[in-house]
Coordinates of C-alpha atoms and ligand atoms in Angstrom, one line a residue:
X1 CA -29.9 -1.3 11.1
X2 CA -27.5 -3.7 12.8
X3 CA -24.0 -2.5 13.2
X4 CA -21.6 -4.9 11.6
X5 CA -17.9 -5.0 10.9
X6 CA -16.5 -5.1 7.4
X7 CA -15.6 -8.7 7.7
X8 CA -19.3 -9.6 8.4
X9 CA -20.4 -7.3 5.6
X10 CA -18.2 -9.0 3.0
X11 CA -19.3 -12.5 4.1
X12 CA -23.0 -11.7 3.8
X13 CA -22.5 -9.6 0.7
X14 CA -20.9 -12.4 -1.2
X15 CA -24.0 -14.5 -0.7
X16 CA -26.2 -12.0 -2.5
X17 CA -26.7 -12.5 -6.2
X18 CA -27.1 -9.1 -7.8
X19 CA -24.1 -6.8 -7.8
X20 CA -26.3 -3.7 -7.6
X21 CA -28.2 -5.1 -4.7
X22 CA -25.0 -6.0 -3.0
X23 CA -23.3 -2.7 -3.6
X24 CA -26.1 -0.6 -2.2
X25 CA -26.4 -2.7 1.0
X26 CA -22.7 -2.8 1.5
X27 CA -22.2 0.9 0.9
X28 CA -24.7 1.5 3.7
X29 CA -23.0 -0.7 6.3
X30 CA -19.4 -0.6 5.2
X31 CA -19.2 3.1 6.1
X32 CA -20.7 3.3 9.5
X33 CA -23.1 0.5 10.1
X34 CA -26.0 2.9 9.2
X35 CA -27.4 3.8 5.8
X36 CA -24.9 5.8 3.8
X37 CA -27.2 8.8 3.1
X38 CA -27.9 9.3 6.8
X39 CA -24.4 8.5 8.1
X40 CA -22.3 11.3 9.5
X41 CA -18.7 10.3 9.7
X42 CA -17.8 13.5 11.7
X43 CA -16.3 16.8 10.6
X44 CA -12.7 15.7 10.0
X45 CA -13.6 12.6 8.1
X46 CA -16.0 14.8 6.0
X47 CA -13.1 17.1 5.2
X48 CA -10.9 14.3 4.1
X49 CA -13.8 13.0 1.9
X50 CA -14.2 16.5 0.4
X51 CA -10.4 16.6 -0.4
X52 CA -10.8 13.1 -2.0
X53 CA -13.7 14.5 -4.2
X54 CA -11.6 17.5 -5.1
X55 CA -8.9 15.2 -6.6
X56 CA -11.3 12.6 -8.0
X57 CA -13.5 15.1 -9.8
X58 CA -10.4 16.6 -11.4
X59 CA -9.4 13.1 -12.5
X60 CA -12.9 12.7 -14.0
X61 CA -12.8 16.0 -15.8
X62 CA -9.3 15.9 -17.2
X63 CA -8.1 12.2 -17.3
X64 CA -11.2 10.0 -17.2
X65 CA -10.3 6.5 -18.4
X66 CA -6.6 7.1 -18.1
X67 CA -4.1 5.8 -15.5
X68 CA -3.4 9.1 -13.8
X69 CA -4.1 12.8 -13.9
X70 CA -1.1 15.2 -14.0
X71 CA -2.4 17.8 -11.6
X72 CA -0.6 20.9 -12.8
X73 CA -0.8 20.6 -16.6
X74 CA -4.2 18.8 -16.2
X75 CA -3.2 16.2 -18.8
X76 CA -3.8 12.5 -18.6
X77 CA -0.9 10.1 -18.2
X78 CA -0.8 6.4 -19.0
X79 CA 2.1 4.3 -17.6
X80 CA 2.5 2.0 -20.5
X81 CA 1.0 4.0 -23.4
X82 CA -2.4 2.3 -23.0
X83 CA -4.6 2.7 -19.9
X84 CA -4.8 0.1 -17.2
X85 CA -7.3 2.3 -15.3
X86 CA -4.8 2.7 -12.4
X87 CA -6.5 5.5 -10.6
X88 CA -10.0 4.2 -10.7
X89 CA -9.0 0.7 -9.7
X90 CA -6.8 2.0 -6.9
X91 CA -9.4 4.5 -5.7
X92 CA -12.5 2.4 -5.9
X93 CA -12.5 0.8 -2.4
X94 CA -11.7 4.2 -0.9
X95 CA -14.9 5.5 -2.4
X96 CA -16.8 2.6 -1.1
X97 CA -15.5 3.1 2.4
X98 CA -16.2 6.8 2.2
X99 CA -19.8 6.1 1.3
X100 CA -19.4 7.8 -2.1
X101 CA -22.0 5.5 -3.8
X102 CA -22.6 7.2 -7.1
X103 CA -18.9 7.8 -7.7
X104 CA -18.1 4.2 -6.8
X105 CA -20.8 2.8 -9.0
X106 CA -19.6 5.0 -11.9
X107 CA -15.9 4.0 -11.4
X108 CA -16.9 0.3 -11.2
X109 CA -18.8 0.5 -14.5
X110 CA -15.9 2.3 -16.1
X111 CA -13.5 -0.5 -15.0
X112 CA -15.8 -3.5 -15.7
X113 CA -16.7 -2.3 -19.2
X114 CA -13.4 -1.0 -20.4
X115 CA -10.4 -2.5 -18.6
X116 CA -8.6 -5.1 -20.6
X117 CA -5.4 -6.8 -19.7
X118 CA -5.0 -8.3 -23.2
X119 CA -2.3 -5.7 -24.0
X120 CA 1.1 -6.2 -25.6
X121 CA 3.0 -4.3 -22.9
X122 CA 5.7 -5.2 -20.4
X123 CA 4.5 -4.3 -16.9
X124 CA 6.1 -4.2 -13.5
X125 CA 4.8 -7.3 -11.8
X126 CA 5.0 -5.7 -8.3
X127 CA 3.2 -2.4 -9.1
X128 CA 0.5 -4.1 -11.1
X129 CA 0.0 -6.7 -8.4
X130 CA -0.3 -4.3 -5.4
X131 CA -2.4 -1.6 -7.2
X132 CA -4.5 -3.5 -9.7
X133 CA -4.8 -7.1 -8.5
X134 CA -5.1 -5.9 -4.9
X135 CA -7.6 -3.2 -5.9
X136 CA -9.8 -5.6 -8.0
X137 CA -9.9 -8.3 -5.3
X138 CA -10.7 -5.8 -2.5
X139 CA -13.5 -4.1 -4.6
X140 CA -14.9 -7.5 -5.5
X141 CA -15.1 -8.4 -1.9
X142 CA -16.8 -5.1 -1.1
X143 CA -19.3 -5.2 -3.9
X144 CA -19.8 -8.8 -4.9
X145 CA -19.4 -7.8 -8.5
X146 CA -18.0 -10.9 -10.2
X147 CA -16.8 -9.0 -13.2
X148 CA -14.0 -7.6 -10.9
X149 CA -13.0 -11.1 -9.8
X150 CA -13.0 -12.1 -13.5
X151 CA -10.6 -9.3 -14.3
X152 CA -8.4 -10.2 -11.3
X153 CA -8.2 -13.8 -12.4
X154 CA -7.3 -12.8 -16.0
X155 CA -4.6 -10.5 -14.6
X156 CA -3.3 -13.2 -12.3
X157 CA -3.0 -15.7 -15.1
X158 CA -1.1 -13.1 -17.3
X159 CA 1.3 -12.3 -14.4
X160 CA 2.1 -16.0 -13.7
X161 CA 5.0 -16.3 -16.3
X162 CA 6.9 -13.8 -14.1
X163 CA 7.7 -16.7 -11.7
X164 CA 9.3 -18.8 -14.4
X165 CA 12.9 -18.2 -13.3
X166 CA 15.3 -20.9 -12.2
X167 CA 14.7 -20.0 -8.5
X168 CA 11.0 -19.3 -8.8
X169 CA 11.6 -15.8 -7.7
X170 CA 9.8 -13.5 -10.2
X171 CA 11.3 -11.4 -12.9
X172 CA 10.6 -7.7 -12.5
X173 CA 8.7 -7.3 -15.8
X174 CA 6.3 -9.5 -17.7
X175 CA 4.5 -8.9 -21.0
X176 CA 0.7 -9.2 -20.4
X177 CA 0.1 -10.7 -23.8
X178 CA 3.1 -12.8 -24.6
X179 CA 4.3 -13.7 -21.1
X180 CA 7.8 -12.7 -22.0
X181 CA 9.8 -11.7 -19.0
X182 CA 12.9 -9.6 -18.2
X183 CA 14.6 -8.0 -15.3
X184 CA 16.6 -10.7 -13.4
X185 CA 17.9 -8.1 -11.0
X186 CA 15.2 -7.7 -8.4
X187 CA 14.8 -7.0 -4.6
X188 CA 13.0 -8.4 -1.6
X189 CA 10.1 -6.0 -1.9
X190 CA 9.3 -6.9 -5.5
X191 CA 9.8 -10.6 -4.8
X192 CA 8.1 -10.8 -1.4
X193 CA 5.1 -8.5 -1.8
X194 CA 2.8 -10.8 -3.8
X195 CA 1.4 -13.4 -1.5
X196 CA -1.5 -11.4 0.0
X197 CA -2.9 -10.7 -3.5
X198 CA -2.0 -14.0 -5.2
X199 CA -3.0 -16.0 -2.1
X200 CA -6.4 -14.2 -2.0
X201 CA -6.9 -14.9 -5.7
X202 CA -6.3 -18.6 -5.0
X203 CA -8.7 -18.6 -2.1
X204 CA -11.4 -16.9 -4.1
X205 CA -11.1 -18.9 -7.3
X206 CA -10.2 -22.3 -5.8
X207 CA -7.0 -22.4 -7.9
X208 CA -3.9 -23.0 -5.7
X209 CA -1.4 -22.1 -8.4
X210 CA -1.3 -18.4 -7.5
X211 CA -0.7 -19.1 -3.8
X212 CA 1.9 -21.7 -4.5
X213 CA 4.0 -19.5 -6.9
X214 CA 3.9 -16.4 -4.6
X215 CA 4.6 -18.4 -1.5
X216 CA 7.5 -20.2 -3.1
X217 CA 9.0 -16.9 -4.1
X218 CA 8.8 -15.7 -0.6
X219 CA 10.4 -18.8 0.8
X220 CA 13.2 -18.8 -1.8
X221 CA 14.0 -15.3 -0.8
X222 CA 13.9 -15.9 2.9
X223 CA 16.1 -19.0 2.6
X224 CA 18.8 -16.7 1.2
X225 CA 18.9 -14.6 4.4
X226 CA 22.2 -14.1 6.0
X227 CA 23.2 -16.0 9.2
X228 CA 22.1 -12.9 11.1
X229 CA 18.6 -13.3 9.6
X230 CA 18.8 -10.2 7.4
X231 CA 18.2 -9.8 3.6
X232 CA 20.0 -7.4 1.2
X233 CA 18.6 -4.9 -1.2
X234 CA 19.3 -6.5 -4.6
X235 CA 19.3 -10.1 -5.7
X236 CA 19.5 -12.0 -9.0
X237 CA 16.4 -14.2 -9.4
X238 CA 18.2 -16.6 -11.8
X239 CA 21.3 -17.3 -9.8
X240 CA 19.9 -16.5 -6.4
X241 CA 23.0 -14.5 -5.6
X242 CA 22.9 -11.2 -3.7
X243 CA 24.0 -8.2 -5.7
X244 CA 23.7 -5.6 -2.9
X245 CA 24.1 -6.8 0.7
X246 CA 22.8 -3.5 2.3
X247 CA 20.0 -4.3 4.7
X248 CA 17.3 -1.9 5.8
X249 CA 13.5 -1.5 6.0
X250 CA 13.3 1.0 3.2
X251 CA 12.5 1.0 -0.5
X252 CA 13.3 -2.3 -2.1
X253 CA 12.9 -4.3 1.1
X254 CA 10.0 -2.6 3.1
X255 CA 6.9 -4.6 2.2
X256 CA 8.8 -8.0 2.3
X257 CA 8.6 -7.6 6.1
X258 CA 5.0 -6.5 5.8
X259 CA 3.8 -9.5 3.8
X260 CA 5.5 -12.0 6.1
X261 CA 3.3 -10.8 8.9
X262 CA 0.2 -10.1 6.9
X263 CA 0.2 -13.5 5.0
X264 CA 0.6 -15.2 8.4
X265 CA -2.5 -13.4 9.6
X266 CA -4.7 -13.6 6.5
X267 CA -4.0 -17.3 5.6
X268 CA -3.0 -18.7 9.0
X269 CA 0.2 -19.6 7.3
X270 CA 2.6 -21.0 10.0
X271 CA 5.6 -20.8 7.7
X272 CA 5.1 -17.1 7.2
X273 CA 4.6 -16.7 10.9
X274 CA 8.0 -18.3 11.6
X275 CA 9.7 -16.3 8.9
X276 CA 8.2 -13.1 10.3
X277 CA 9.4 -13.8 13.8
X278 CA 13.0 -14.6 12.8
X279 CA 13.0 -11.6 10.5
X280 CA 11.6 -9.0 12.8
X281 CA 13.9 -10.2 15.6
X282 CA 16.9 -9.6 13.3
X283 CA 15.6 -6.2 12.2
X284 CA 15.1 -5.0 15.7
X285 CA 18.5 -6.3 16.8
X286 CA 20.6 -5.0 13.9
X287 CA 18.7 -2.2 12.0
X288 CA 17.1 -0.4 14.9
X289 CA 19.1 2.6 16.1
X290 CA 18.3 4.5 19.3
X291 CA 20.3 7.5 18.2
X292 CA 19.5 11.3 18.3
X293 CA 17.0 10.9 21.1
X294 CA 14.6 8.7 19.2
X295 CA 14.2 5.3 17.5
X296 CA 15.2 4.9 13.9
X297 CA 15.9 2.0 11.6
X298 CA 19.0 2.5 9.5
X299 CA 21.3 0.5 7.1
X300 CA 23.7 -2.3 7.9
X301 CA 25.5 -5.0 6.0
X302 CA 23.4 -8.1 6.0
X303 CA 26.4 -10.4 6.7
X304 CA 28.3 -8.5 9.4
X305 CA 25.5 -6.3 10.9
X306 CA 27.9 -3.4 10.7
X307 CA 26.1 0.0 10.3
X308 CA 26.7 1.5 6.9
X309 CA 24.4 4.5 6.9
X310 CA 21.9 6.4 9.0
X311 CA 19.2 7.1 6.5
X312 CA 15.4 7.2 7.2
X313 CA 12.6 8.4 5.0
X314 CA 9.0 8.6 3.9
X315 CA 8.8 5.0 2.9
X316 CA 10.3 3.7 6.2
X317 CA 7.4 5.4 8.0
X318 CA 5.2 2.3 7.3
X319 CA 7.1 0.4 9.9
X320 CA 5.2 1.7 13.0
X321 CA 2.0 0.4 11.4
X322 CA 3.6 -3.0 11.0
X323 CA 5.0 -3.1 14.5
X324 CA 1.6 -2.0 15.9
X325 CA -0.2 -4.8 13.9
X326 CA 2.2 -7.3 15.4
X327 CA 1.5 -6.0 18.9
X328 CA 4.8 -4.1 19.5
X329 CA 3.2 -0.8 20.4
X330 CA 6.2 0.4 22.3
X331 CA 8.5 0.5 19.3
X332 CA 5.7 1.6 17.1
X333 CA 5.0 4.7 19.2
X334 CA 8.6 5.7 19.4
X335 CA 9.2 5.3 15.7
X336 CA 6.1 7.2 14.7
X337 CA 7.4 10.0 16.9
X338 CA 10.6 10.0 14.9
X339 CA 8.7 10.2 11.6
X340 CA 6.5 13.0 13.0
X341 CA 9.5 14.9 14.1
X342 CA 10.8 14.9 10.5
X343 CA 7.5 15.9 9.1
X344 CA 7.1 18.9 11.4
X345 CA 10.8 19.9 11.0
X346 CA 10.2 20.5 7.2
X347 CA 6.4 21.1 7.1
X348 CA 6.1 17.9 5.0
X349 CA 8.4 14.9 5.1
X350 CA 11.2 14.6 2.6
X351 CA 11.8 11.4 0.8
X352 CA 15.0 10.7 2.8
X353 CA 17.1 12.3 5.5
X354 CA 20.2 11.4 7.4
X355 CA 18.9 11.0 11.0
X356 CA 22.4 11.6 12.5
X357 CA 22.3 15.2 11.5
X358 CA 18.8 15.7 10.0
X359 CA 20.2 16.7 6.6
X360 CA 18.0 16.1 3.6
X361 CA 19.3 13.5 1.2
X362 CA 16.3 13.3 -1.2
X363 CA 13.9 16.3 -0.8
X364 CA 10.8 15.4 -2.8
X365 CA 7.4 14.4 -1.4
X366 CA 5.3 12.3 -3.8
X367 CA 2.1 12.4 -1.6
X368 CA 3.2 9.2 0.2
X369 CA 0.8 7.5 2.7
X370 CA 3.1 5.6 5.1
X371 CA 3.3 8.2 7.9
X372 CA -0.6 8.5 7.9
X373 CA -1.0 4.8 7.7
X374 CA 1.0 4.4 10.9
X375 CA -0.9 7.1 12.7
X376 CA -4.1 5.3 11.7
X377 CA -2.9 1.9 13.1
X378 CA -1.7 3.5 16.3
X379 CA -4.9 5.4 16.8
X380 CA -6.9 2.2 16.2
X381 CA -4.9 0.2 18.7
X382 CA -4.3 2.9 21.4
X383 CA -7.1 5.4 21.0
X384 CA -4.5 8.0 22.0
X385 CA -5.6 11.4 20.6
X386 CA -2.0 12.1 19.8
X387 CA -2.4 10.2 16.6
X388 CA -5.5 12.1 15.5
X389 CA -3.4 15.3 16.1
X390 CA -0.7 13.9 13.9
X391 CA -3.3 13.0 11.2
X392 CA -4.7 16.6 11.4
X393 CA -1.2 17.9 10.9
X394 CA -0.7 15.8 7.8
X395 CA -4.0 16.8 6.4
X396 CA -3.3 20.5 7.1
X397 CA 0.1 20.3 5.3
X398 CA -1.4 18.5 2.3
X399 CA -4.1 21.1 1.9
X400 CA -1.7 24.0 2.4
X401 CA 1.2 22.8 0.3
X402 CA 0.0 20.2 -2.2
X403 CA -3.5 21.2 -3.2
X404 CA -3.8 22.6 -6.7
X405 CA -6.8 24.2 -8.4
X406 CA -7.5 20.8 -10.1
X407 CA -6.3 18.2 -7.6
X408 CA -3.2 17.5 -5.5
X409 CA 0.4 17.6 -6.6
X410 CA 3.7 16.1 -5.4
X411 CA 6.4 18.4 -4.1
X412 CA 9.7 18.6 -6.0
X413 CA 11.4 20.0 -2.9
X414 CA 10.0 20.1 0.6
X415 CA 12.2 23.1 1.5
X416 CA 10.7 25.4 -1.2
X417 CA 7.4 23.5 -1.5
X418 CA 7.8 23.7 -5.3
X419 CA 5.2 21.5 -6.9
X420 CA 5.6 18.7 -9.4
X421 CA 3.2 17.6 -12.1
X422 CA 2.4 14.2 -10.5
X423 CA -0.4 12.6 -8.5
X424 CA 0.3 8.9 -7.9
X425 CA -2.8 6.7 -7.6
X426 CA -1.7 5.7 -4.1
X427 CA -2.7 9.2 -2.9
X428 CA -6.3 8.2 -3.5
X429 CA -5.9 4.6 -2.6
X430 CA -3.8 5.0 0.5
X431 CA -3.1 8.5 1.8
X432 CA -6.6 9.8 1.9
X433 CA -8.1 6.4 2.9
X434 CA -5.9 6.2 6.0
X435 CA -6.6 9.8 7.0
X436 CA -10.3 9.2 6.5
X437 CA -10.3 6.0 8.6
X438 CA -8.4 7.7 11.4
X439 CA -11.2 10.3 11.8
X440 CA -14.2 8.1 10.9
X441 CA -16.2 6.1 13.4
X442 CA -14.5 2.9 14.6
X443 CA -17.4 0.8 13.1
X444 CA -16.3 2.0 9.6
X445 CA -13.8 -0.8 9.4
X446 CA -12.5 -3.2 12.0
X447 CA -8.7 -3.4 11.6
X448 CA -8.6 -6.7 13.4
X449 CA -10.9 -8.3 10.8
X450 CA -9.1 -7.1 7.6
X451 CA -5.6 -7.2 6.2
X452 CA -4.6 -4.2 4.1
X453 CA -2.4 -5.1 1.2
X454 CA 0.6 -2.7 0.9
X455 CA -1.5 -0.4 -1.3
X456 CA -4.2 -0.1 1.4
X457 CA -6.7 -2.4 -0.2
X458 CA -8.6 -4.2 2.6
X459 CA -8.9 -8.0 2.2
X460 CA -11.1 -10.1 4.4
X461 CA -10.9 -13.7 5.1
X462 CA -14.2 -14.8 3.4
X463 CA -12.9 -18.4 2.8
Ligands
LIG1 C1 2.8 2.3 -2.5 O1 2.7 1.9 -3.8 C2 2.9 1.1 -1.6 O2 2.6 1.5 -0.3 C3 4.3 0.5 -1.6 O3 4.4 -0.6 -0.7 C4 5.3 1.5 -1.3 N1 5.2 2.7 -2.0 C5 3.9 3.3 -2.3 C6 3.5 4.4 -1.5 O4 4.5 5.2 -1.0

């Protein structure tokens, strides 16, 4: 068997006609370059895979066909009253990468035969794009199953009305059946984290409208940056006016930075490359804070650059991955050390702390992936065993504090480790995928040949 990178796998897999044929060949090579049944990803990767199965089997037993499993009450949960198959769609490419063939085939059939977006529900454009559109596109590329691309195109068309604002920046909510929108008050993350998915949909269907709408939204947002090159945390998509001028890399802004870089890589988009360079330069100049013996990124006013707060949290921990992907390993390493310090200080990272005194501001942990994502990127680019050690720590804490009899649960408070009845689909899409990839053989996936969307769905440039 020839060892091939995932990029090569996808390209040749798309040329195959039968989905079943495609899937079995791909499963074999996507994992390690050897047939799945004989592949040994190593003991740590196997443990992560076992933890994944522990959670997935519970989903199957108690919440099959629903969006999510509530891990304590063992009840299903649907975000909008009807199921959009959030967990199976989000988790499918993780199963494929882990070589879980029968689970992946079963989930793919469940989705292909039952998922319908013809629903009279108002959905969050951002969440549905990153989890479902991203998941369907990635799994289509990995399996060649055109039913998944059909679902993605149908979803893309139903989301398009979201962009019908005066500025072209999307409304927060859109009704999947009627196209009715609402939510003019949005933020850079929800406006600027669409191009990887919509752009890929354009490339795979040959219909430019998706790329154009998402790119315009990003450009509109960027053009409203301050003279310092920073964006704020809330903006009105009808007037284009900022509502909150606090700038940071945290929730509400985070993946705006991510998609500037990733869209420039995935689509060779020179505008995105320029926007990324200006933006990261401003973030490093004004947001970075070398306080408390480490590197942090805090809050400033976008117009004055004056520091307004010193908060850092679980979501911010994606930034080392982004810095590493851009080639800035020095900052990436220092920032990951800061995140790791917080994790080990509390046993699990809290949602947010004040890094000037290490006091907890928000103490929950919702099984977030970002810190593991950054350890994976740093391990891939440096091969420094330090990052495998970090990943082992994260896995150990998850098993110790978050594992339940049925699956995995969020923590209400990291101090007491009190559990909460919630398992977000990103735990299976992202957290366990990044941990698995950190320990699995390098051939499992070549990070230089794929772009992960912000929900960890790998996209390959097959066009
Ligand atoms: C995920 O849905 C995505 O990674 C998003 O960009 C940020 N939040 C969650 C995970 O924490």
